[in-house]
PDB file of C-alpha atoms in Angstrom:
ATOM      1  CA  MET A   1      64.265 -33.751 -36.752  1.00  0.00           C
ATOM      2  CA  ARG A   2      63.380 -37.055 -35.074  1.00  0.00           C
ATOM      3  CA  ASP A   3      67.035 -38.112 -35.107  1.00  0.00           C
ATOM      4  CA  ASN A   4      68.234 -35.052 -33.208  1.00  0.00           C
ATOM      5  CA  LEU A   5      69.478 -36.515 -29.917  1.00  0.00           C
ATOM      6  CA  ILE A   6      70.112 -33.142 -28.292  1.00  0.00           C
ATOM      7  CA  LEU A   7      66.549 -31.982 -28.983  1.00  0.00           C
ATOM      8  CA  ARG A   8      65.073 -35.204 -27.607  1.00  0.00           C
ATOM      9  CA  VAL A   9      67.154 -35.180 -24.426  1.00  0.00           C
ATOM     10  CA  THR A  10      66.473 -31.492 -23.844  1.00  0.00           C
ATOM     11  CA  ALA A  11      62.756 -32.054 -24.408  1.00  0.00           C
ATOM     12  CA  ARG A  12      62.708 -34.891 -21.874  1.00  0.00           C
ATOM     13  CA  ILE A  13      64.229 -32.522 -19.322  1.00  0.00           C
ATOM     14  CA  LEU A  14      62.114 -29.466 -20.150  1.00  0.00           C
ATOM     15  CA  ILE A  15      58.659 -31.020 -20.571  1.00  0.00           C
ATOM     16  CA  PRO A  16      58.172 -31.950 -16.878  1.00  0.00           C
ATOM     17  CA  ILE A  17      59.441 -28.507 -15.845  1.00  0.00           C
ATOM     18  CA  ILE A  18      57.021 -26.797 -18.255  1.00  0.00           C
ATOM     19  CA  ILE A  19      54.120 -28.883 -16.947  1.00  0.00           C
ATOM     20  CA  LEU A  20      55.086 -28.116 -13.344  1.00  0.00           C
ATOM     21  CA  PHE A  21      55.223 -24.409 -14.172  1.00  0.00           C
ATOM     22  CA  ALA A  22      51.791 -24.654 -15.820  1.00  0.00           C
ATOM     23  CA  LEU A  23      50.396 -26.204 -12.633  1.00  0.00           C
ATOM     24  CA  TYR A  24      52.002 -23.431 -10.579  1.00  0.00           C
ATOM     25  CA  VAL A  25      50.447 -20.746 -12.791  1.00  0.00           C
ATOM     26  CA  GLN A  26      47.095 -22.566 -12.689  1.00  0.00           C
ATOM     27  CA  PHE A  27      46.798 -22.913  -8.941  1.00  0.00           C
ATOM     28  CA  HIS A  28      48.617 -19.744  -7.937  1.00  0.00           C
ATOM     29  CA  GLY A  29      46.680 -17.568 -10.377  1.00  0.00           C
ATOM     30  CA  ASP A  30      44.235 -16.317  -7.753  1.00  0.00           C
ATOM     31  CA  TYR A  31      47.135 -14.927  -5.665  1.00  0.00           C
ATOM     32  CA  SER A  32      49.276 -13.460  -8.427  1.00  0.00           C
ATOM     33  CA  PRO A  33      49.233 -12.903 -12.185  1.00  0.00           C
ATOM     34  CA  GLY A  34      48.289 -16.027 -14.050  1.00  0.00           C
ATOM     35  CA  GLY A  35      45.365 -18.359 -14.070  1.00  0.00           C
ATOM     36  CA  GLY A  36      43.585 -20.758 -16.336  1.00  0.00           C
ATOM     37  CA  PHE A  37      44.254 -19.197 -19.727  1.00  0.00           C
ATOM     38  CA  GLN A  38      47.966 -18.738 -19.162  1.00  0.00           C
ATOM     39  CA  ALA A  39      48.327 -22.187 -17.611  1.00  0.00           C
ATOM     40  CA  GLY A  40      46.486 -23.800 -20.501  1.00  0.00           C
ATOM     41  CA  VAL A  41      48.793 -22.191 -23.040  1.00  0.00           C
ATOM     42  CA  ILE A  42      51.900 -23.151 -21.050  1.00  0.00           C
ATOM     43  CA  PHE A  43      50.706 -26.741 -20.673  1.00  0.00           C
ATOM     44  CA  SER A  44      49.930 -27.034 -24.372  1.00  0.00           C
ATOM     45  CA  SER A  45      53.410 -25.733 -25.186  1.00  0.00           C
ATOM     46  CA  ALA A  46      54.843 -28.766 -23.370  1.00  0.00           C
ATOM     47  CA  ILE A  47      52.877 -31.083 -25.645  1.00  0.00           C
ATOM     48  CA  LEU A  48      53.902 -29.003 -28.672  1.00  0.00           C
ATOM     49  CA  LEU A  49      57.539 -29.468 -27.681  1.00  0.00           C
ATOM     50  CA  TYR A  50      56.900 -33.195 -27.347  1.00  0.00           C
ATOM     51  CA  ALA A  51      55.401 -33.275 -30.852  1.00  0.00           C
ATOM     52  CA  LEU A  52      58.364 -31.370 -32.293  1.00  0.00           C
ATOM     53  CA  ALA A  53      60.915 -33.597 -30.584  1.00  0.00           C
ATOM     54  CA  PHE A  54      59.303 -37.019 -30.996  1.00  0.00           C
ATOM     55  CA  GLY A  55      57.012 -36.602 -33.974  1.00  0.00           C
ATOM     56  CA  LEU A  56      53.406 -35.698 -34.566  1.00  0.00           C
ATOM     57  CA  ASP A  57      52.181 -39.302 -34.682  1.00  0.00           C
ATOM     58  CA  THR A  58      53.770 -40.118 -31.322  1.00  0.00           C
ATOM     59  CA  ALA A  59      52.249 -37.026 -29.734  1.00  0.00           C
ATOM     60  CA  ALA A  60      48.860 -37.860 -31.214  1.00  0.00           C
ATOM     61  CA  LYS A  61      49.066 -41.274 -29.533  1.00  0.00           C
ATOM     62  CA  VAL A  62      49.866 -39.646 -26.172  1.00  0.00           C
ATOM     63  CA  VAL A  63      46.969 -37.170 -26.433  1.00  0.00           C
ATOM     64  CA  PRO A  64      44.396 -38.433 -28.951  1.00  0.00           C
ATOM     65  CA  ASN A  65      41.765 -36.085 -30.386  1.00  0.00           C
ATOM     66  CA  GLN A  66      38.953 -37.819 -28.487  1.00  0.00           C
ATOM     67  CA  ALA A  67      40.727 -37.124 -25.180  1.00  0.00           C
ATOM     68  CA  LEU A  68      41.248 -33.489 -26.166  1.00  0.00           C
ATOM     69  CA  ILE A  69      37.589 -33.067 -27.107  1.00  0.00           C
ATOM     70  CA  ALA A  70      36.527 -34.663 -23.812  1.00  0.00           C
ATOM     71  CA  THR A  71      38.923 -32.419 -21.869  1.00  0.00           C
ATOM     72  CA  ALA A  72      37.659 -29.277 -23.586  1.00  0.00           C
ATOM     73  CA  SER A  73      34.083 -30.336 -22.864  1.00  0.00           C
ATOM     74  CA  LEU A  74      34.922 -31.044 -19.225  1.00  0.00           C
ATOM     75  CA  GLY A  75      36.445 -27.587 -18.886  1.00  0.00           C
ATOM     76  CA  VAL A  76      33.348 -25.904 -20.274  1.00  0.00           C
ATOM     77  CA  LEU A  77      31.154 -28.036 -17.996  1.00  0.00           C
ATOM     78  CA  LEU A  78      33.211 -27.014 -14.950  1.00  0.00           C
ATOM     79  CA  TYR A  79      32.848 -23.368 -15.862  1.00  0.00           C
ATOM     80  CA  ALA A  80      29.141 -23.488 -16.643  1.00  0.00           C
ATOM     81  CA  GLY A  81      28.411 -25.950 -13.854  1.00  0.00           C
ATOM     82  CA  THR A  82      29.834 -23.581 -11.271  1.00  0.00           C
ATOM     83  CA  GLY A  83      27.485 -20.900 -12.520  1.00  0.00           C
ATOM     84  CA  VAL A  84      24.493 -23.223 -12.459  1.00  0.00           C
ATOM     85  CA  VAL A  85      25.294 -24.360  -8.915  1.00  0.00           C
ATOM     86  CA  SER A  86      25.320 -20.692  -7.894  1.00  0.00           C
ATOM     87  CA  LEU A  87      21.844 -20.354  -9.394  1.00  0.00           C
ATOM     88  CA  PHE A  88      20.604 -23.391  -7.453  1.00  0.00           C
ATOM     89  CA  PHE A  89      21.757 -21.751  -4.214  1.00  0.00           C
ATOM     90  CA  GLY A  90      19.618 -18.719  -5.004  1.00  0.00           C
ATOM     91  CA  GLY A  91      22.289 -16.377  -6.331  1.00  0.00           C
ATOM     92  CA  GLU A  92      23.266 -14.985  -9.684  1.00  0.00           C
ATOM     93  CA  PHE A  93      25.130 -16.958 -12.321  1.00  0.00           C
ATOM     94  CA  LEU A  94      28.786 -17.354 -11.179  1.00  0.00           C
ATOM     95  CA  ASN A  95      28.149 -15.791  -7.755  1.00  0.00           C
ATOM     96  CA  TYR A  96      30.848 -17.734  -5.937  1.00  0.00           C
ATOM     97  CA  SER A  97      29.940 -16.363  -2.499  1.00  0.00           C
ATOM     98  CA  LEU A  98      27.194 -18.961  -2.155  1.00  0.00           C
ATOM     99  CA  LEU A  99      29.458 -21.978  -2.680  1.00  0.00           C
ATOM    100  CA  ALA A 100      30.487 -22.129   0.992  1.00  0.00           C
ATOM    101  CA  ASP A 101      29.224 -20.978   4.383  1.00  0.00           C
ATOM    102  CA  GLU A 102      31.627 -18.040   4.406  1.00  0.00           C
ATOM    103  CA  PRO A 103      31.457 -15.779   1.311  1.00  0.00           C
ATOM    104  CA  THR A 104      35.241 -15.378   1.052  1.00  0.00           C
ATOM    105  CA  THR A 105      35.756 -19.132   1.115  1.00  0.00           C
ATOM    106  CA  GLY A 106      33.031 -19.584  -1.492  1.00  0.00           C
ATOM    107  CA  GLN A 107      34.684 -17.038  -3.764  1.00  0.00           C
ATOM    108  CA  HIS A 108      38.030 -18.780  -3.362  1.00  0.00           C
ATOM    109  CA  ILE A 109      36.559 -22.190  -4.196  1.00  0.00           C
ATOM    110  CA  GLY A 110      34.603 -20.787  -7.119  1.00  0.00           C
ATOM    111  CA  ILE A 111      37.536 -19.041  -8.754  1.00  0.00           C
ATOM    112  CA  ILE A 112      39.722 -22.148  -8.451  1.00  0.00           C
ATOM    113  CA  ILE A 113      37.055 -24.272 -10.169  1.00  0.00           C
ATOM    114  CA  ILE A 114      36.422 -21.647 -12.858  1.00  0.00           C
ATOM    115  CA  GLU A 115      40.136 -21.209 -13.586  1.00  0.00           C
ATOM    116  CA  LEU A 116      40.589 -24.987 -13.748  1.00  0.00           C
ATOM    117  CA  GLY A 117      37.790 -25.173 -16.307  1.00  0.00           C
ATOM    118  CA  VAL A 118      39.364 -22.390 -18.353  1.00  0.00           C
ATOM    119  CA  GLY A 119      42.802 -24.044 -18.160  1.00  0.00           C
ATOM    120  CA  LEU A 120      41.513 -27.415 -19.323  1.00  0.00           C
ATOM    121  CA  THR A 121      39.546 -25.866 -22.176  1.00  0.00           C
ATOM    122  CA  VAL A 122      42.363 -23.625 -23.393  1.00  0.00           C
ATOM    123  CA  ALA A 123      44.973 -26.401 -23.295  1.00  0.00           C
ATOM    124  CA  ALA A 124      42.724 -28.823 -25.171  1.00  0.00           C
ATOM    125  CA  ILE A 125      41.629 -26.310 -27.808  1.00  0.00           C
ATOM    126  CA  MET A 126      45.196 -25.097 -28.410  1.00  0.00           C
ATOM    127  CA  LEU A 127      46.313 -28.689 -28.975  1.00  0.00           C
ATOM    128  CA  LEU A 128      43.340 -29.456 -31.225  1.00  0.00           C
ATOM    129  CA  ILE A 129      44.200 -26.416 -33.343  1.00  0.00           C
ATOM    130  CA  PHE A 130      47.865 -27.432 -33.481  1.00  0.00           C
ATOM    131  CA  PHE A 131      47.147 -31.045 -34.482  1.00  0.00           C
ATOM    132  CA  THR A 132      44.586 -29.950 -37.078  1.00  0.00           C
ATOM    133  CA  PHE A 133      46.944 -27.542 -38.817  1.00  0.00           C
ATOM    134  CA  ALA A 134      50.011 -29.775 -38.451  1.00  0.00           C
ATOM    135  CA  ARG A 135      48.235 -32.714 -40.073  1.00  0.00           C
ATOM    136  CA  ARG A 136      47.050 -30.539 -42.967  1.00  0.00           C
ATOM    137  CA  ILE A 137      50.545 -29.186 -43.551  1.00  0.00           C
ATOM    138  CA  LEU A 138      52.209 -32.614 -43.395  1.00  0.00           C
ATOM    139  CA  ASN A 139      49.649 -34.297 -45.657  1.00  0.00           C
TER     140      ASN A 139
END
């Protein structure tokens, strides 16, 4: 499959578009359907396409396991950290209203941070699962 020129050229064209669409879904998710989970899955599909077109070893060099583990951890920390910050401001866990002077602005900021944390975690975990199973099948 690595010698398939059409697949490689098509992947080079589609991967940036898929990543751009993932960013759109991520940051437009509070206005319309979408959000962190969907964006994480879409983003990970771009890396999956890269692995299918250019090989598993090449993809593993682009996104090593240590980077994926760190990204998943960062996503969880963003999510939980937003809740803890809400507690420090005297509210309930994940009460976004306290994150800014105006409650609506605080809710908007909070949901963006939460969805970013979810997106990072989902993308990293999906890729970790893919690389784990792909390595076991190929070995």
